[in-house]
Coordinates of C-alpha atoms and ligand atoms in Angstrom, one line a residue:
M4 CA 15.5 -0.1 -13.3
R5 CA 15.0 -3.4 -15.5
L6 CA 13.7 -2.3 -18.8
Q7 CA 10.7 -4.3 -18.2
V8 CA 9.9 -2.2 -15.5
F9 CA 10.6 1.0 -17.5
L10 CA 8.2 -0.2 -20.2
S11 CA 5.2 -1.1 -17.8
N12 CA 5.6 2.2 -16.0
S13 CA 5.4 4.0 -19.3
G14 CA 2.1 2.2 -19.8
I15 CA 3.4 0.8 -23.1
A16 CA 2.7 -3.1 -21.9
S17 CA 1.7 -4.9 -18.5
R18 CA 4.7 -6.1 -16.5
R19 CA 4.0 -9.5 -17.7
S20 CA 3.7 -8.7 -21.4
A21 CA 6.6 -6.4 -21.2
G22 CA 9.0 -9.1 -21.2
A23 CA 7.9 -10.7 -24.2
T24 CA 7.4 -7.2 -25.9
I25 CA 11.3 -6.8 -25.4
R26 CA 12.3 -10.3 -26.4
S27 CA 10.5 -9.6 -29.9
G28 CA 13.2 -7.5 -30.6
K29 CA 10.7 -4.1 -30.8
V30 CA 12.7 -2.2 -28.1
S31 CA 15.9 -0.3 -28.4
V32 CA 18.0 1.5 -26.0
N33 CA 20.4 4.2 -26.9
G34 CA 19.9 3.0 -30.7
R35 CA 20.6 -0.6 -30.1
V36 CA 18.0 -3.4 -30.0
V37 CA 17.8 -5.0 -26.2
L38 CA 16.3 -8.5 -25.9
S39 CA 16.6 -8.7 -22.2
P40 CA 14.1 -7.6 -19.9
A41 CA 16.5 -7.4 -17.2
F42 CA 18.5 -4.9 -18.9
Q43 CA 19.2 -1.9 -16.7
V44 CA 18.2 1.5 -17.8
C45 CA 18.1 4.8 -16.2
A46 CA 15.1 6.6 -16.8
G47 CA 16.1 10.0 -17.0
K48 CA 19.3 9.3 -19.2
D49 CA 18.8 6.6 -21.8
R50 CA 16.7 6.9 -24.9
V51 CA 14.2 4.0 -25.0
F52 CA 12.4 3.4 -28.2
F53 CA 9.4 1.3 -28.8
N54 CA 8.7 0.3 -32.5
S55 CA 11.0 3.6 -33.5
R56 CA 8.7 5.7 -31.0
R57 CA 10.6 7.5 -28.2
I58 CA 9.2 6.2 -24.8
L59 CA 9.4 8.5 -22.0
P60 CA 9.0 7.5 -18.4
R61 CA 5.8 8.2 -17.1
K62 CA 5.1 11.1 -14.2
K63 CA 5.0 9.6 -10.8
I64 CA 2.0 9.9 -9.3
Y65 CA 1.0 9.3 -5.5
I66 CA -2.5 9.4 -4.2
M67 CA -4.7 8.4 -1.2
L68 CA -8.1 6.6 -1.2
N69 CA -10.5 6.4 1.7
K70 CA -11.5 3.1 1.1
P71 CA -15.1 1.9 2.2
G72 CA -16.1 -1.6 3.3
G73 CA -16.8 -4.3 0.9
V74 CA -14.2 -3.4 -1.8
T75 CA -11.2 -6.1 -2.6
T76 CA -7.8 -4.4 -2.7
T77 CA -6.3 -5.8 -5.9
K78 CA -6.2 -4.6 -9.3
K79 CA -8.4 -7.3 -10.6
D80 CA -10.7 -9.5 -8.4
P81 CA -10.9 -13.3 -9.7
F82 CA -14.3 -13.6 -8.4
A83 CA -15.4 -10.0 -10.2
R84 CA -16.2 -8.5 -6.9
K85 CA -15.8 -4.8 -6.8
T86 CA -12.1 -3.6 -6.6
V87 CA -10.6 -0.4 -5.3
M88 CA -9.6 0.2 -8.8
E89 CA -13.0 0.7 -9.7
L90 CA -13.0 4.0 -7.4
L91 CA -10.4 5.4 -9.2
P92 CA -10.7 7.1 -12.7
D93 CA -9.3 5.3 -15.9
N94 CA -6.4 7.6 -16.1
L95 CA -5.1 6.3 -12.9
S96 CA -5.9 2.4 -13.6
H97 CA -2.0 1.9 -13.8
L98 CA -1.2 2.9 -10.3
N99 CA -0.7 0.0 -7.7
P100 CA -2.0 -0.4 -4.3
V101 CA 0.6 0.5 -1.6
G102 CA -0.2 -2.9 0.7
R103 CA -3.5 -3.9 1.1
L104 CA -6.5 -3.8 3.4
D105 CA -9.1 -6.3 4.0
R106 CA -12.7 -6.3 2.2
D107 CA -14.4 -5.0 5.2
T108 CA -11.6 -2.7 6.4
R109 CA -12.2 0.8 5.7
G110 CA -9.7 3.7 5.6
L111 CA -6.3 5.3 4.1
L112 CA -5.3 3.3 1.2
L113 CA -2.2 5.0 -0.6
F114 CA -1.6 4.0 -4.5
S115 CA 1.7 4.8 -6.4
N116 CA 3.4 4.0 -10.0
D117 CA 6.8 4.7 -8.0
G118 CA 8.2 1.0 -7.1
E119 CA 10.6 2.5 -4.8
F120 CA 7.9 4.5 -2.5
I121 CA 5.8 1.4 -2.4
N122 CA 8.7 -0.4 -1.1
R123 CA 9.6 2.3 1.5
F124 CA 5.8 1.8 3.0
T125 CA 5.6 -2.1 2.6
H126 CA 9.1 -3.5 3.3
P127 CA 9.4 -4.6 6.7
S128 CA 12.8 -3.2 7.3
F129 CA 11.5 0.2 6.8
N130 CA 9.3 -0.4 9.9
V131 CA 6.4 2.3 9.0
E132 CA 4.1 2.8 11.9
K133 CA 0.2 2.6 10.9
T134 CA -2.5 3.6 13.0
Y135 CA -6.1 2.0 13.1
A136 CA -9.2 2.9 14.9
L137 CA -11.1 -0.3 15.6
R138 CA -14.2 -1.4 17.8
L139 CA -14.5 -4.4 19.7
D140 CA -16.9 -6.7 20.6
R141 CA -16.5 -5.9 24.1
R142 CA -14.4 -3.7 26.4
L143 CA -10.8 -4.3 26.3
A144 CA -9.5 -5.5 29.7
H145 CA -6.7 -3.6 31.2
R146 CA -4.1 -6.8 31.3
D147 CA -5.1 -7.9 27.7
R148 CA -3.9 -4.2 26.6
R149 CA -0.9 -4.5 28.5
A150 CA 0.0 -7.9 26.9
L151 CA -0.9 -6.8 23.3
E152 CA 1.5 -3.8 23.7
K153 CA 4.3 -5.8 25.0
G154 CA 3.9 -8.1 22.1
I155 CA 1.9 -11.6 21.7
Y156 CA 2.8 -14.8 20.2
L157 CA 0.9 -14.9 16.8
E158 CA 1.6 -18.1 14.6
G159 CA 4.9 -19.0 16.3
R160 CA 6.2 -15.5 16.3
A161 CA 6.1 -12.5 18.8
T162 CA 4.7 -9.4 17.4
A163 CA 6.6 -6.2 17.9
G164 CA 5.6 -3.7 20.6
C165 CA 2.8 -1.5 19.7
S166 CA 0.6 1.3 21.3
I167 CA -3.1 1.4 22.3
V168 CA -5.0 4.3 23.0
I169 CA -8.8 3.9 24.8
K170 CA -11.2 5.8 22.9
E171 CA -14.5 5.2 24.3
K172 CA -16.0 2.1 25.4
N173 CA -15.2 -0.7 23.0
G174 CA -13.6 1.6 20.7
L175 CA -9.7 2.2 20.4
E176 CA -6.7 3.4 18.4
I177 CA -3.8 1.0 17.9
T178 CA -0.4 1.8 16.4
I179 CA 1.6 -0.8 14.8
H180 CA 4.8 -0.9 12.9
E181 CA 4.8 -4.4 11.3
G182 CA 2.5 -5.6 8.6
R183 CA 1.8 -9.3 8.7
K184 CA -1.4 -10.4 7.0
R185 CA -4.7 -9.6 8.8
Q186 CA -2.4 -8.7 12.0
I187 CA -4.9 -6.5 13.9
K188 CA -7.7 -9.0 13.9
K189 CA -5.4 -11.9 14.4
M190 CA -4.0 -10.2 17.5
F191 CA -7.3 -9.4 19.1
A192 CA -8.8 -12.7 18.1
K193 CA -5.7 -14.4 19.9
S194 CA -6.9 -12.3 23.0
G195 CA -10.2 -13.4 22.6
Y196 CA -11.8 -10.4 21.2
R197 CA -13.8 -10.0 17.7
V198 CA -12.7 -6.7 15.7
T199 CA -16.1 -5.5 14.5
E200 CA -14.8 -2.2 12.7
L201 CA -11.4 -1.5 11.4
K202 CA -10.5 1.7 9.7
R203 CA -6.8 3.0 9.0
L204 CA -6.4 6.1 9.8
R205 CA -2.5 6.8 9.3
Q206 CA 0.7 5.2 7.2
G207 CA 4.0 6.9 8.0
H208 CA 3.5 10.5 7.8
V209 CA 0.5 10.4 5.9
H210 CA -2.7 11.0 7.4
L211 CA -6.6 10.2 6.2
G212 CA -7.8 13.3 7.5
A213 CA -11.3 14.4 6.4
L214 CA -11.2 12.9 3.1
P215 CA -14.7 11.4 2.6
E216 CA -15.1 7.8 2.1
G217 CA -15.0 6.3 -1.2
K218 CA -13.2 9.6 -2.5
W219 CA -9.4 10.0 -3.4
R220 CA -7.1 12.8 -3.8
F221 CA -3.5 13.7 -4.7
L222 CA -0.7 13.5 -2.2
T223 CA 0.7 16.9 -1.3
K224 CA 4.5 17.5 -2.3
K225 CA 5.2 17.8 1.7
E226 CA 3.3 14.2 2.1
I227 CA 5.5 12.6 -0.7
D228 CA 8.7 14.4 0.5
D229 CA 8.3 13.1 4.2
A230 CA 7.0 9.8 3.1
A231 CA 10.6 9.3 1.2
G232 CA 12.6 10.4 3.4
S233 CA 15.0 8.2 5.6
D234 CA 12.9 8.6 8.8
I235 CA 9.7 7.2 8.0
K236 CA 7.8 7.1 11.2
Ligands
URA203 N1 -4.8 -5.9 10.0 C1 -5.9 -6.4 9.7 O1 -6.5 -7.1 10.6 N2 -6.8 -6.0 8.6 C2 -6.4 -5.1 7.8 O2 -7.2 -4.8 6.7 C3 -5.4 -4.2 8.3 C4 -4.5 -4.6 9.1

């Protein structure tokens, strides 16, 4: 990984300030000062020092939060509104959210300091499935359901196929494997419906389960292993 990323993962500096720290000549790798933030280091092998102090790679951490409505998915909200980071203890403030949920959307939000893990969940090429429970302002007509499942045009591009399971009157579950911004609300708005409640239940192999709203927990080893496998679904 880039030396800059190694330093920020280790908690020495933020991603932004790590570049300046390196250029100032305070960082050495295997006994030689390195001035380039892009210098490649191997976290388990290379010996990185900052001001003559050995820097060890930080443990990789994976957690899930059951996000309540009314909190912003960001590290810092420019309008000083409540952020998801405020629901985590201070010693987890270096983690990054894996993708984002709208302010009013609730449910499963993963966090990690493992860039590869985050990429696997968020990069379109991995096609990770996501299931959401939602409520509409009225009952979904059969023909609209069929059209949505096949794919509709959204901002000039067709959505990929998805599956919809009707749960009760206006409630349903939808499974998509794309992650376009505000995709679910836009898909239903385009079809003439308003989403009145939205909650993410699953991302890949990771299910929200019975975690209470506003609470977080570490992922199990199995959840991490399955998520990192090549068959993310
Ligand atoms: N789709 C949306 O419209 N909003 C979300 O928060 C997540 C998916």
